[in-house]
CSV table of C-alpha atoms and ligand atoms in Angstrom, one decimal:
chain,number,residue,atom,x,y,z
M,1,MET,CA,8.8,13.7,11.9
M,2,SER,CA,10.7,15.0,8.9
M,3,ALA,CA,9.3,15.3,5.4
M,4,PRO,CA,10.3,12.5,3.1
M,5,ALA,CA,13.3,13.1,1.1
M,6,GLY,CA,13.1,13.1,-2.9
M,7,PRO,CA,10.2,15.3,-5.2
M,8,ARG,CA,6.7,15.8,-3.4
M,9,PRO,CA,4.1,14.3,-5.7
M,10,LEU,CA,2.0,17.3,-5.6
M,11,ARG,CA,2.1,20.7,-5.9
M,12,ASP,CA,1.0,23.0,-3.0
M,13,ASP,CA,-2.0,24.6,-5.5
M,14,ALA,CA,-3.1,21.1,-7.5
M,15,VAL,CA,-6.0,20.8,-5.5
M,16,VAL,CA,-8.5,23.1,-6.0
M,17,ARG,CA,-11.3,23.7,-4.0
M,18,VAL,CA,-14.8,23.7,-6.0
M,19,ASP,CA,-17.2,22.3,-3.3
M,20,ASP,CA,-17.6,22.1,-0.1
M,21,THR,CA,-17.5,18.1,-1.6
M,22,VAL,CA,-15.4,18.8,-5.0
M,23,HIS,CA,-11.9,19.0,-5.4
M,24,LEU,CA,-9.8,19.3,-9.3
M,25,VAL,CA,-6.8,17.9,-8.5
M,26,SER,CA,-3.8,18.9,-11.1
M,27,GLY,CA,-1.5,16.1,-12.2
M,28,SER,CA,1.8,16.7,-14.1
M,29,HIS,CA,-0.6,17.3,-17.6
M,30,THR,CA,-4.1,16.0,-16.5
M,31,ASN,CA,-6.5,16.8,-13.8
M,32,TRP,CA,-8.6,14.0,-12.1
M,33,VAL,CA,-11.6,15.0,-10.0
M,34,ILE,CA,-12.7,14.0,-6.2
M,35,VAL,CA,-16.4,14.2,-5.0
M,36,ARG,CA,-16.3,13.3,-1.5
M,37,ASP,CA,-19.2,12.0,0.8
M,38,GLY,CA,-17.8,12.3,4.4
M,39,ASP,CA,-14.9,9.5,4.4
M,40,THR,CA,-15.8,8.3,1.1
M,41,CYS,CA,-15.3,9.5,-2.3
M,42,THR,CA,-15.7,8.8,-5.9
M,43,LEU,CA,-12.6,9.5,-8.4
M,44,ILE,CA,-13.0,10.5,-11.8
M,45,ASP,CA,-10.1,9.9,-13.6
M,46,THR,CA,-6.6,9.0,-12.1
M,47,GLY,CA,-3.7,11.2,-14.6
M,48,TYR,CA,-1.1,9.2,-16.0
M,49,PRO,CA,0.8,6.1,-14.5
M,50,GLY,CA,3.4,8.1,-13.7
M,51,ASP,CA,1.0,10.3,-11.3
M,52,ARG,CA,0.0,7.8,-9.0
M,53,GLU,CA,2.0,9.0,-5.9
M,54,ALA,CA,0.2,12.2,-6.8
M,55,VAL,CA,-3.1,11.0,-7.1
M,56,LEU,CA,-2.8,9.2,-3.9
M,57,ALA,CA,-1.2,12.1,-2.3
M,58,SER,CA,-4.2,14.5,-3.2
M,59,LEU,CA,-6.5,11.8,-1.5
M,60,ALA,CA,-4.3,11.9,1.7
M,61,ARG,CA,-4.7,16.2,1.6
M,62,LEU,CA,-8.5,15.7,2.0
M,63,GLY,CA,-7.8,13.3,4.6
M,64,LEU,CA,-8.7,10.2,2.7
M,65,ALA,CA,-7.5,6.6,2.9
M,66,PRO,CA,-7.3,5.0,-0.7
M,67,GLU,CA,-9.4,2.0,0.2
M,68,SER,CA,-12.0,4.9,0.8
M,69,VAL,CA,-12.6,5.4,-2.9
M,70,ALA,CA,-15.8,4.2,-3.7
M,71,ALA,CA,-15.1,3.6,-7.2
M,72,VAL,CA,-13.2,4.7,-10.1
M,73,LEU,CA,-14.9,6.7,-12.9
M,74,VAL,CA,-13.5,6.5,-16.0
M,75,THR,CA,-13.9,9.8,-18.8
M,76,HIS,CA,-11.8,7.4,-21.0
M,77,ALA,CA,-9.1,4.8,-21.2
M,78,HIS,CA,-6.5,7.3,-22.0
M,79,ASN,CA,-3.0,6.5,-20.4
M,80,ASP,CA,-3.3,9.6,-18.8
M,81,HIS,CA,-6.1,9.0,-17.1
M,82,ILE,CA,-6.2,5.0,-16.4
M,83,GLY,CA,-2.6,5.6,-14.9
M,84,ALA,CA,-3.7,4.6,-11.4
M,85,ALA,CA,-6.8,2.8,-12.0
M,86,GLU,CA,-5.5,-0.3,-12.2
M,87,HIS,CA,-3.2,0.0,-8.7
M,88,LEU,CA,-6.4,0.8,-7.1
M,89,ARG,CA,-8.6,-2.1,-8.1
M,90,VAL,CA,-5.9,-4.7,-7.4
M,91,THR,CA,-4.8,-3.2,-4.4
M,92,TYR,CA,-8.3,-2.0,-2.4
M,93,GLY,CA,-10.6,-4.1,-4.9
M,94,THR,CA,-11.6,-0.5,-5.7
M,95,PRO,CA,-14.7,-0.7,-8.8
M,96,VAL,CA,-13.4,0.9,-12.0
M,97,LEU,CA,-16.3,1.9,-14.2
M,98,MET,CA,-17.0,3.2,-17.2
M,99,HIS,CA,-19.5,3.6,-20.8
M,100,GLU,CA,-19.8,-0.1,-21.9
M,101,ALA,CA,-18.6,1.2,-25.0
M,102,GLU,CA,-15.1,2.2,-23.6
M,103,VAL,CA,-15.1,-1.4,-21.7
M,104,PRO,CA,-13.0,-3.2,-24.8
M,105,HIS,CA,-10.6,0.5,-24.8
M,106,ALA,CA,-9.7,-0.4,-21.5
M,107,ARG,CA,-9.4,-4.1,-21.8
M,108,ARG,CA,-6.7,-2.9,-25.0
M,109,GLU,CA,-8.5,-5.3,-27.3
M,110,PHE,CA,-7.5,-2.4,-29.4
M,111,LEU,CA,-6.0,1.6,-28.8
M,112,ASP,CA,-8.0,4.5,-29.8
M,113,GLN,CA,-5.2,6.7,-29.6
M,114,VAL,CA,-2.9,9.5,-31.1
M,115,SER,CA,0.4,7.2,-32.6
M,116,VAL,CA,3.6,8.5,-31.9
M,117,GLY,CA,4.1,9.1,-35.6
M,118,GLN,CA,1.0,11.0,-35.8
M,119,VAL,CA,2.4,13.2,-33.1
M,120,LEU,CA,5.8,13.4,-34.8
M,121,ALA,CA,4.5,14.2,-37.6
M,122,ARG,CA,3.4,17.4,-36.1
M,123,ALA,CA,6.4,18.2,-33.9
M,124,TRP,CA,7.4,21.3,-35.5
M,125,ARG,CA,4.2,23.0,-33.8
M,126,PRO,CA,4.3,24.9,-31.0
M,127,GLY,CA,4.4,23.0,-27.7
M,128,VAL,CA,3.9,19.6,-29.2
M,129,LEU,CA,7.5,17.9,-28.7
M,130,PRO,CA,7.9,19.6,-25.3
M,131,TRP,CA,4.6,17.9,-24.7
M,132,ALA,CA,4.9,14.5,-26.1
M,133,LEU,CA,8.4,14.1,-24.2
M,134,HIS,CA,6.5,14.7,-20.8
M,135,ALA,CA,3.8,12.1,-22.2
M,136,ILE,CA,6.6,9.4,-22.8
M,137,ARG,CA,8.1,10.1,-19.4
M,138,SER,CA,5.2,9.7,-17.9
M,139,GLY,CA,4.0,6.6,-18.7
M,140,GLY,CA,1.6,7.7,-21.5
M,141,THR,CA,3.0,5.3,-24.2
M,142,ALA,CA,3.6,2.3,-21.8
M,143,PRO,CA,1.6,-0.6,-21.9
M,144,LEU,CA,-1.1,-0.4,-19.7
M,145,ARG,CA,-5.2,-1.9,-19.7
M,146,VAL,CA,-7.5,-2.5,-16.9
M,147,ASP,CA,-8.2,-5.7,-16.5
M,148,GLU,CA,-11.9,-6.1,-15.0
M,149,PRO,CA,-13.4,-2.7,-16.4
M,150,ARG,CA,-17.1,-2.7,-15.6
M,151,PRO,CA,-20.0,-0.6,-17.5
M,152,PHE,CA,-22.3,1.6,-15.7
M,153,PRO,CA,-24.7,-1.1,-13.8
M,154,VAL,CA,-27.6,1.5,-14.5
M,155,GLU,CA,-29.1,4.0,-16.2
M,156,GLY,CA,-29.2,7.3,-15.0
M,157,ALA,CA,-27.6,8.6,-11.8
M,158,LEU,CA,-24.8,6.2,-10.3
M,159,ASP,CA,-25.1,5.2,-6.3
M,160,LEU,CA,-21.7,6.8,-5.3
M,161,PRO,CA,-21.0,10.0,-3.5
M,162,GLY,CA,-21.8,12.9,-5.3
M,163,ARG,CA,-24.9,11.1,-7.8
M,164,PRO,CA,-22.7,11.5,-10.8
M,165,VAL,CA,-25.1,11.1,-13.9
M,166,PRO,CA,-22.5,9.3,-16.9
M,167,LEU,CA,-23.5,10.8,-20.3
M,168,HIS,CA,-21.8,9.2,-23.5
M,169,THR,CA,-19.8,12.3,-25.4
M,170,PRO,CA,-18.2,10.0,-28.1
M,171,GLY,CA,-15.2,11.1,-30.4
M,172,HIS,CA,-12.8,11.4,-28.7
M,173,THR,CA,-12.9,8.0,-28.2
M,174,LYS,CA,-15.8,5.6,-29.1
M,175,GLY,CA,-16.9,5.2,-25.4
M,176,HIS,CA,-16.0,8.4,-24.0
M,177,ALA,CA,-18.1,9.9,-20.9
M,178,ALA,CA,-18.7,13.0,-18.9
M,179,TYR,CA,-20.4,13.0,-15.2
M,180,HIS,CA,-22.8,15.6,-14.6
M,181,LEU,CA,-23.3,16.4,-10.8
M,182,PRO,CA,-27.1,17.9,-11.2
M,183,ALA,CA,-27.3,19.3,-7.6
M,184,LEU,CA,-24.1,21.4,-7.5
M,185,GLY,CA,-24.4,22.2,-11.2
M,186,ILE,CA,-21.2,20.5,-12.2
M,187,VAL,CA,-19.8,18.5,-15.1
M,188,ILE,CA,-16.5,16.8,-15.7
M,189,THR,CA,-16.1,17.1,-19.5
M,190,GLY,CA,-13.2,14.8,-19.5
M,191,ASP,CA,-11.1,15.2,-23.2
M,192,ALA,CA,-14.4,16.3,-24.6
M,193,LEU,CA,-14.1,19.6,-23.3
M,194,VAL,CA,-11.1,21.4,-22.1
M,195,THR,CA,-9.9,24.3,-21.3
M,196,GLY,CA,-6.4,24.5,-22.1
M,197,HIS,CA,-3.4,21.8,-23.2
M,198,PRO,CA,0.3,22.2,-23.6
M,199,THR,CA,-0.2,21.6,-27.7
M,200,SER,CA,-2.7,24.2,-27.5
M,201,ARG,CA,-1.9,28.1,-27.6
M,202,ALA,CA,-5.7,29.2,-26.6
M,203,ALA,CA,-7.6,29.5,-22.9
M,204,GLY,CA,-10.7,28.8,-22.4
M,205,PRO,CA,-13.2,26.3,-23.6
M,206,GLN,CA,-12.0,24.4,-26.6
M,207,LEU,CA,-12.0,20.5,-28.0
M,208,LEU,CA,-8.7,19.2,-28.1
M,209,PRO,CA,-6.5,19.6,-31.5
M,210,GLY,CA,-7.7,17.4,-34.0
M,211,MET,CA,-4.9,14.6,-33.7
M,212,PHE,CA,-6.5,13.6,-30.8
M,213,HIS,CA,-9.7,12.4,-31.2
M,214,ALA,CA,-10.8,9.2,-32.7
M,215,ASP,CA,-14.0,11.0,-34.9
M,216,ARG,CA,-13.7,14.5,-34.5
M,217,ALA,CA,-16.9,15.2,-35.7
M,218,ARG,CA,-18.5,13.0,-33.7
M,219,ALA,CA,-16.5,15.1,-30.5
M,220,LEU,CA,-18.3,18.4,-32.3
M,221,GLY,CA,-21.8,16.4,-31.8
M,222,SER,CA,-20.7,15.4,-28.4
M,223,LEU,CA,-20.4,19.5,-27.7
M,224,ASP,CA,-24.1,19.6,-27.9
M,225,VAL,CA,-24.8,17.1,-26.2
M,226,LEU,CA,-22.5,18.7,-22.9
M,227,GLY,CA,-24.1,22.2,-24.0
M,228,ALA,CA,-27.8,21.1,-23.4
M,229,LEU,CA,-26.8,19.9,-19.3
M,230,ASP,CA,-27.9,22.7,-16.1
M,231,ALA,CA,-24.2,22.9,-15.4
M,232,ASP,CA,-22.3,26.3,-14.9
M,233,VAL,CA,-18.9,24.6,-13.6
M,234,VAL,CA,-16.7,22.5,-15.7
M,235,LEU,CA,-13.9,20.6,-14.9
M,236,PRO,CA,-12.0,19.7,-17.9
M,237,GLY,CA,-9.5,16.4,-18.5
M,238,HIS,CA,-6.9,19.1,-18.9
M,239,GLY,CA,-6.8,22.8,-18.3
M,240,PRO,CA,-8.2,24.7,-15.3
M,241,VAL,CA,-11.6,25.4,-13.7
M,242,HIS,CA,-14.3,26.9,-16.0
M,243,ARG,CA,-16.8,28.9,-14.6
M,244,GLY,CA,-20.0,30.1,-16.6
M,245,PRO,CA,-22.7,28.1,-18.1
M,246,VAL,CA,-21.4,25.0,-20.4
M,247,GLY,CA,-23.7,25.5,-23.1
M,248,ALA,CA,-21.4,28.7,-23.7
M,249,ALA,CA,-18.6,27.2,-23.3
M,250,ALA,CA,-20.0,24.7,-25.8
M,251,ASP,CA,-20.5,27.0,-28.0
M,252,ARG,CA,-17.3,29.1,-27.7
M,253,ALA,CA,-15.0,25.1,-28.4
M,254,ARG,CA,-17.3,24.9,-31.1
M,255,GLU,CA,-16.6,28.5,-32.9
M,256,ARG,CA,-12.8,27.9,-32.2
M,257,ALA,CA,-13.2,24.1,-33.5
H,301,ZN,ZN1,-7.5,11.5,-24.0
H,302,ZN,ZN1,-6.4,13.7,-21.8
């Protein structure tokens, strides 16, 4: 069988093995995480709307069918993290779970996101304009919502592959959540703690630039929540895998902020 024509949706090096059961996938500008358990998995975040084929391709690369996703866990409802969530929900009935404070955001009862005007005011800064153009092309400003977002059904560990434990880490958005995999010492930090971004020159643990946070003071406070976890692998929403105690990573991000 010949390869399909057109650009491949996913780079060869886009799927990074973190553990036998955990893979970090780098989409066009955003990461998502696949936590598998046999032939089922938990999918944490789903890239930009323009990353949908890449999300499906990343599952396929691990031998997982889209209908095998037990649930989508959302760190927060920005377009670059919920891009394929509604597609999976509508097509396969996949539940889309998030912190209860993020539910109205996912329904777009309001939009807690940096505006085009705020970005353009900073377009002179290195990396901002190319990032903004990419974000617009990838659906970053397109109308997008999840029609039936669900709050976590229980406190503590969720009955899903990896038994992820959600942690409320507000600031970037009101209902931002990180996901801790205690048995593996891994934490998925979304945009509460990143390790790089096209608009940042720094590499390593950091907060996103200030314009991206709904409440920067709370974002700083959430670093304490993350820093107290027992984890030595950080899987961020943007940037590469960080190996090292999350406490030190949170300290580094606070120093730089
Ligand atoms: Zn975000
Ligand atoms: Zn993001």
